[in-house]
Coordinates of C-alpha atoms and ligand atoms in Angstrom, one line a residue:
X1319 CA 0.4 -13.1 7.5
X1320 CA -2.6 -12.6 5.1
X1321 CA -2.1 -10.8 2.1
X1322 CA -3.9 -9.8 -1.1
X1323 CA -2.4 -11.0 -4.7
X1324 CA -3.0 -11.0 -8.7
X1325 CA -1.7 -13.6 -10.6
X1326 CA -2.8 -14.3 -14.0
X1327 CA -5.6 -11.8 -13.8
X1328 CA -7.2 -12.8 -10.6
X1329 CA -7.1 -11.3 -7.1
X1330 CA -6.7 -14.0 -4.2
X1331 CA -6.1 -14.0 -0.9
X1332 CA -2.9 -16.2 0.4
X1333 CA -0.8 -16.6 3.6
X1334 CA 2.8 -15.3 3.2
X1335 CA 5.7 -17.3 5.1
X1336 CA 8.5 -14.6 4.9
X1337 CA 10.8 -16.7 5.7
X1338 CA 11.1 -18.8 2.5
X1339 CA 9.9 -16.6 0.4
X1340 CA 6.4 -18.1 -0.9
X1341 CA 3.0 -17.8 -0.4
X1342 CA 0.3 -20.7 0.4
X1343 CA -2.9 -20.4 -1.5
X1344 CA -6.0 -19.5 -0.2
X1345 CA -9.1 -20.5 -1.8
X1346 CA -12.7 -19.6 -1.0
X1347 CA -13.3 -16.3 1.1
X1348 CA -11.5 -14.7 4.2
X1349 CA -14.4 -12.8 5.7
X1350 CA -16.9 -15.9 4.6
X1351 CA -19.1 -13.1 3.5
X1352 CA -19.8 -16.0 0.8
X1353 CA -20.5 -19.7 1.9
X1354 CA -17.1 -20.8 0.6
X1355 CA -14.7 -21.5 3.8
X1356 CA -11.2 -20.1 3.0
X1357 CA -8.9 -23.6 2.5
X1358 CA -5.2 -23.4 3.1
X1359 CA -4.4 -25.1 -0.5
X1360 CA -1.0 -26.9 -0.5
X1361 CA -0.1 -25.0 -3.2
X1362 CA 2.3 -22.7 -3.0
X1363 CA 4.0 -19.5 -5.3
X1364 CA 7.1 -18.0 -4.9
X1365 CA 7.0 -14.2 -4.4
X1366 CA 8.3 -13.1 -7.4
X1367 CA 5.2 -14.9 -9.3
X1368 CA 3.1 -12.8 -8.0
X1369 CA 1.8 -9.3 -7.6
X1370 CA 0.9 -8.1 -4.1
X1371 CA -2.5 -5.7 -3.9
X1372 CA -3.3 -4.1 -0.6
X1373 CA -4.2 -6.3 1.6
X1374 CA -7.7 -6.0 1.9
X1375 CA -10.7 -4.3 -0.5
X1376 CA -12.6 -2.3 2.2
X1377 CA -16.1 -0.9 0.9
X1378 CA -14.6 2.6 3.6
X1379 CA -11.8 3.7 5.3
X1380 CA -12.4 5.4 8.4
X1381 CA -9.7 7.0 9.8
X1382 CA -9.0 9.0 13.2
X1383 CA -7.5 12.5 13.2
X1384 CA -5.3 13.5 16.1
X1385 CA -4.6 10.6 18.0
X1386 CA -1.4 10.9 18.9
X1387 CA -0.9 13.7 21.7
X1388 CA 2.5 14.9 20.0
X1389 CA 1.0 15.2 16.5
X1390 CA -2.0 17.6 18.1
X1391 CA 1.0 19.7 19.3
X1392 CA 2.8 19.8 16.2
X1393 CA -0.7 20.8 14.8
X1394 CA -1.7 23.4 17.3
X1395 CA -4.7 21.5 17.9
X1396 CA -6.5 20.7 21.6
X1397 CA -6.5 17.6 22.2
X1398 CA -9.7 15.8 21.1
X1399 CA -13.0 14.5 23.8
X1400 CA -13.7 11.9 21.9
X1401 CA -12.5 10.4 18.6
X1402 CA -12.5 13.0 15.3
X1403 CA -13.4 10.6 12.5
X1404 CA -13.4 11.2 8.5
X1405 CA -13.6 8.9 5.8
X1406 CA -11.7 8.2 3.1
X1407 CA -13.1 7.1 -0.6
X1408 CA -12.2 3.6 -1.0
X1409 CA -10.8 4.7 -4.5
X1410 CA -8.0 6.3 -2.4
X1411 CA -7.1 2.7 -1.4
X1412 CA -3.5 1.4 -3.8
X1413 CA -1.0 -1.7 -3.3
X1414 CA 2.5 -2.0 -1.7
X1415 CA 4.4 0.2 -4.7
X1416 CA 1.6 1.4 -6.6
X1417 CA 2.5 5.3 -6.7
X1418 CA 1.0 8.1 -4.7
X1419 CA -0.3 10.6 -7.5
X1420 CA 0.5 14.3 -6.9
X1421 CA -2.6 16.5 -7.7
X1422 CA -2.4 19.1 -10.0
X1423 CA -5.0 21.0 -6.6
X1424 CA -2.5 21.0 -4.1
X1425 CA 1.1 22.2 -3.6
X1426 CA 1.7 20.8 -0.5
X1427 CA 1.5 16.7 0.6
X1428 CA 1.9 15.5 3.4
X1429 CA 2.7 11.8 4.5
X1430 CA 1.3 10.2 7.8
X1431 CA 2.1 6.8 8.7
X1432 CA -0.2 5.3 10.0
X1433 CA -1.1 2.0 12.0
X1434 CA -4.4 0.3 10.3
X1435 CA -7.0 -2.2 11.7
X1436 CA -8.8 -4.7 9.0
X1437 CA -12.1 -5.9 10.3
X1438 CA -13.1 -9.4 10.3
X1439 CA -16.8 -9.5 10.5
X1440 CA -19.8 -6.7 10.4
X1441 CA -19.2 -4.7 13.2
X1442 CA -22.4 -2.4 14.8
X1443 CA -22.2 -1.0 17.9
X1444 CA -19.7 -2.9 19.5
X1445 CA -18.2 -2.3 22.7
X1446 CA -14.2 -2.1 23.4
X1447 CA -13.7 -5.0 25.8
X1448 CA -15.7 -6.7 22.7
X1449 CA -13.9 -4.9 19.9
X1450 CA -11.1 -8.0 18.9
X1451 CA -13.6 -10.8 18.1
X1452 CA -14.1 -8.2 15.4
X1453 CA -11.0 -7.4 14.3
X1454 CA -9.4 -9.5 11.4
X1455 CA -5.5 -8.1 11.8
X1456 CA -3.3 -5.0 11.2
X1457 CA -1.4 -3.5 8.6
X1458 CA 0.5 -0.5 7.4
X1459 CA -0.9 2.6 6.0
X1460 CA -0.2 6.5 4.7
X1461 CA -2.9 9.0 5.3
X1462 CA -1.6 11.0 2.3
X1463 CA -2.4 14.6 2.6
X1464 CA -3.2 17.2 0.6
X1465 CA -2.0 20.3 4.0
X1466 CA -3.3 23.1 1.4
X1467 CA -6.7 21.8 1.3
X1468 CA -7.4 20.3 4.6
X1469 CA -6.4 24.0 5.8
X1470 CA -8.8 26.1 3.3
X1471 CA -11.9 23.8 2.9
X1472 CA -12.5 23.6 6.5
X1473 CA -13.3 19.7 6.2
X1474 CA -11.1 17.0 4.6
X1475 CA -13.2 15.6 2.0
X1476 CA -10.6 16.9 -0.8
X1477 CA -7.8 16.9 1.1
X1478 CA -8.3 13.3 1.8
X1479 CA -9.8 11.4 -0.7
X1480 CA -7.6 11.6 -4.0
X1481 CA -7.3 8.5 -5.8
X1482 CA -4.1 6.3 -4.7
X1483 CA -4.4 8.3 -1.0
X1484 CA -4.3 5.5 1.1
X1485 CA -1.6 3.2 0.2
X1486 CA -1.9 0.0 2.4
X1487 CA 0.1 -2.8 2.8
X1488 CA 2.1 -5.1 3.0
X1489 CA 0.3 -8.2 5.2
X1490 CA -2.2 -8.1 7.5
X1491 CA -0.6 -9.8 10.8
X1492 CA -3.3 -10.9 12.9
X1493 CA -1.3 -11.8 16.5
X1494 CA 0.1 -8.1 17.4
X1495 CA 0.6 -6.4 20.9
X1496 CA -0.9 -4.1 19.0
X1497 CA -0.7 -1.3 21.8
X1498 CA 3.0 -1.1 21.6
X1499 CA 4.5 -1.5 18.3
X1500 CA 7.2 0.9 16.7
X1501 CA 5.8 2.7 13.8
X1502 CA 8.7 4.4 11.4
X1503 CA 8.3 6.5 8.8
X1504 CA 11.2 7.1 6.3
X1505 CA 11.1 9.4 3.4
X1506 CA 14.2 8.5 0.8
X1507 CA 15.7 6.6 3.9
X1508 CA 15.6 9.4 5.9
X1509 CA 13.9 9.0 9.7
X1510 CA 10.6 11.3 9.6
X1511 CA 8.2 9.8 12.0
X1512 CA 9.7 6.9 15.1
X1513 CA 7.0 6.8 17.7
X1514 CA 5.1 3.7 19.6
X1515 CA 1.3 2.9 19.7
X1516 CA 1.2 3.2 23.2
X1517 CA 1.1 6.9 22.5
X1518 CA -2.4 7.1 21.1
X1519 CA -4.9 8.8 22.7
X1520 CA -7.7 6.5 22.3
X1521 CA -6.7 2.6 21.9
X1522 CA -8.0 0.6 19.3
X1523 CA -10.7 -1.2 21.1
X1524 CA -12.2 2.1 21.9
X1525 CA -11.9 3.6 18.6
X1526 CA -13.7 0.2 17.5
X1527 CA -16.2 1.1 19.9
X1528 CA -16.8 5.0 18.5
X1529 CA -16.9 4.1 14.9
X1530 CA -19.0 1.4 14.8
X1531 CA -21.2 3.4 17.3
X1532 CA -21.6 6.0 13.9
X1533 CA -21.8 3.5 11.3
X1534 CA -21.7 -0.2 10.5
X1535 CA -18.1 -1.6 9.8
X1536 CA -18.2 -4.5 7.3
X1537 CA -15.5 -7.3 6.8
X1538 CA -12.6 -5.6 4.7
X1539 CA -13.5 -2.0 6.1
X1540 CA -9.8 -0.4 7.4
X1541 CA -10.4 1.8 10.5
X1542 CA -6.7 4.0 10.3
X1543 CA -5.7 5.2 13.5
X1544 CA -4.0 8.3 13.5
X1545 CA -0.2 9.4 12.5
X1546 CA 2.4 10.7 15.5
X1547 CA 4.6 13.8 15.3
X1548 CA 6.8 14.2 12.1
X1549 CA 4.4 14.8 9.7
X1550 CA 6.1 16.5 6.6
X1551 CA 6.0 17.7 2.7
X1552 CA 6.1 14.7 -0.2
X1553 CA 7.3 15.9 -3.9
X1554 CA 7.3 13.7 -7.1
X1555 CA 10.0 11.2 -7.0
X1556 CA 10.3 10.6 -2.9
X1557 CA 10.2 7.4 -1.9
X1558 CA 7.7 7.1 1.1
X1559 CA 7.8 3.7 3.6
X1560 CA 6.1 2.6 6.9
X1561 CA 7.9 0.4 8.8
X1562 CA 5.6 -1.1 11.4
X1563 CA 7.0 -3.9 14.3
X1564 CA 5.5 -7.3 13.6
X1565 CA 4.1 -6.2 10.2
X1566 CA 6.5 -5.3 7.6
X1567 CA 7.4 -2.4 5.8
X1568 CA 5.2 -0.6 3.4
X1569 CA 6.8 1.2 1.1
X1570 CA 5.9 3.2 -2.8
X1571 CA 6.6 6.5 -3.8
X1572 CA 5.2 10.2 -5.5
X1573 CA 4.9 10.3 -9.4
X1574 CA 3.2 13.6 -10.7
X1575 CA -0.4 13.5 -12.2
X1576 CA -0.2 13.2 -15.9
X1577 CA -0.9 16.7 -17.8
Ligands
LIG1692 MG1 -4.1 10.8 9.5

């Protein structure tokens, strides 16, 4: 699995082998956006040397929102036509175990677990049965919430786009039945959200297909893909993790903003 890492002040991509607990360097760039080819170096760092970031850097986060059919009920909302799409600043984007800030502006946060799709290569109207050449792998994600907002602005901006909003994380895992994974969310251990992606509404293909129908997706850019029923309220101190088959967990938790 690919993941993001610092190390003595520099960010580099590497390939994580769980399993004994090291990661492979890799040198030169993921996404070639640059000449440089990545190169599996034979180098290799135990875990603890290093710092994981989230896994990618994307330049927007688009996400989905109601795409599960439970979560619409839960919501009171009908259930969309087509794909509802909002963006996310790509300052909301934070590490495994970098904290979600509480806003002073809200007094009510919500998580969402969330499935999220990295994209390989720039993606412009692309269509679904085309949609996985582009696609670089998956990872975990929390659409934090701020439920107050969302509900009085009328549009997410706000409610949506703190900083440290969209923890991502841990590995992006690239070979996924990605249409039926388990996706649980646990708030200090506790079972809040235990649903599968076959329950989406759209599939990812098609929501490849919508957004970069809109707007161009470049390499890095995280496309999340909607949270299922469970949704719930976050205070300072909770510890918040997604747990997503063949991925990992991700897993931080909610300090208060600073005075
Ligand atoms: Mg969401």
């Amino acid at each position: 699995m690919i993941i993001r890492y610092e190390r003595n002040g520099k960010v580099k991509h590497g390939w994580m082998v769980e399993e004994d607990n090291k990661v492979r360097v890799i040198e030169g760039d993921i996404y070639k956006i640059q000449s440089a080819k990545p190169i599996m170096t034979g180098l290799e760092l135990p875990l603890d040397e290093i710092v994981l970031k989230a896994p990618s850097a994307p330049s927007k986060v688009v996400c989905i929102g109601i795409n599960y059919r439970d979560h619409a009920a839960e919501m009171d909302i009908d259930l969309p036509e087509e794909p509802l799409m909002f963006l996310k600043p790509s300052t909301t984007v934070v590490g495994p175990g970098e904290p979600i800030v509480y806003p002073k502006l809200t007094q009510n946060l919500h998580y969402e677990g969330e499935l999220a799709v990295v994209i390989k290569k720039e993606a412009k109207q692309v269509k679904a049965e085309d949609a996985e050449d582009y696609i670089l792998g998956f990872t975990c994600a929390i659409d934090v919430t701020a439920r107050d907002l969302q509900m009085s602005d009328g549009q997410w901006t706000r409610a949506k786009g703190f900083d440290t909003f969209c923890p991502l994380g841990p590995a992006i895992a690239a070979k996924l039945d990605y249409q039926n994974l388990r996706i649980v969310t646990k708030v200090n251990g506790e079972v809040r959200q235990d649903a599968n992606t076959s329950q989406m509404i759209f599939t990812i293909p098609q929501l490849v297909e919508a957004v970069s129908a809109v707007m161009t997706l470049l390499p890095g850019d995280v496309i999340l893909t909607g949270t299922p029923s469970g949704v719930g309220e976050l205070r300072p101190g909770d510890e918040v993790s997604v747990t997503i088959e063949g991925i990992g967990t991700l897993a931080t938790h909610v300090v208060q903003a600073e005075e």
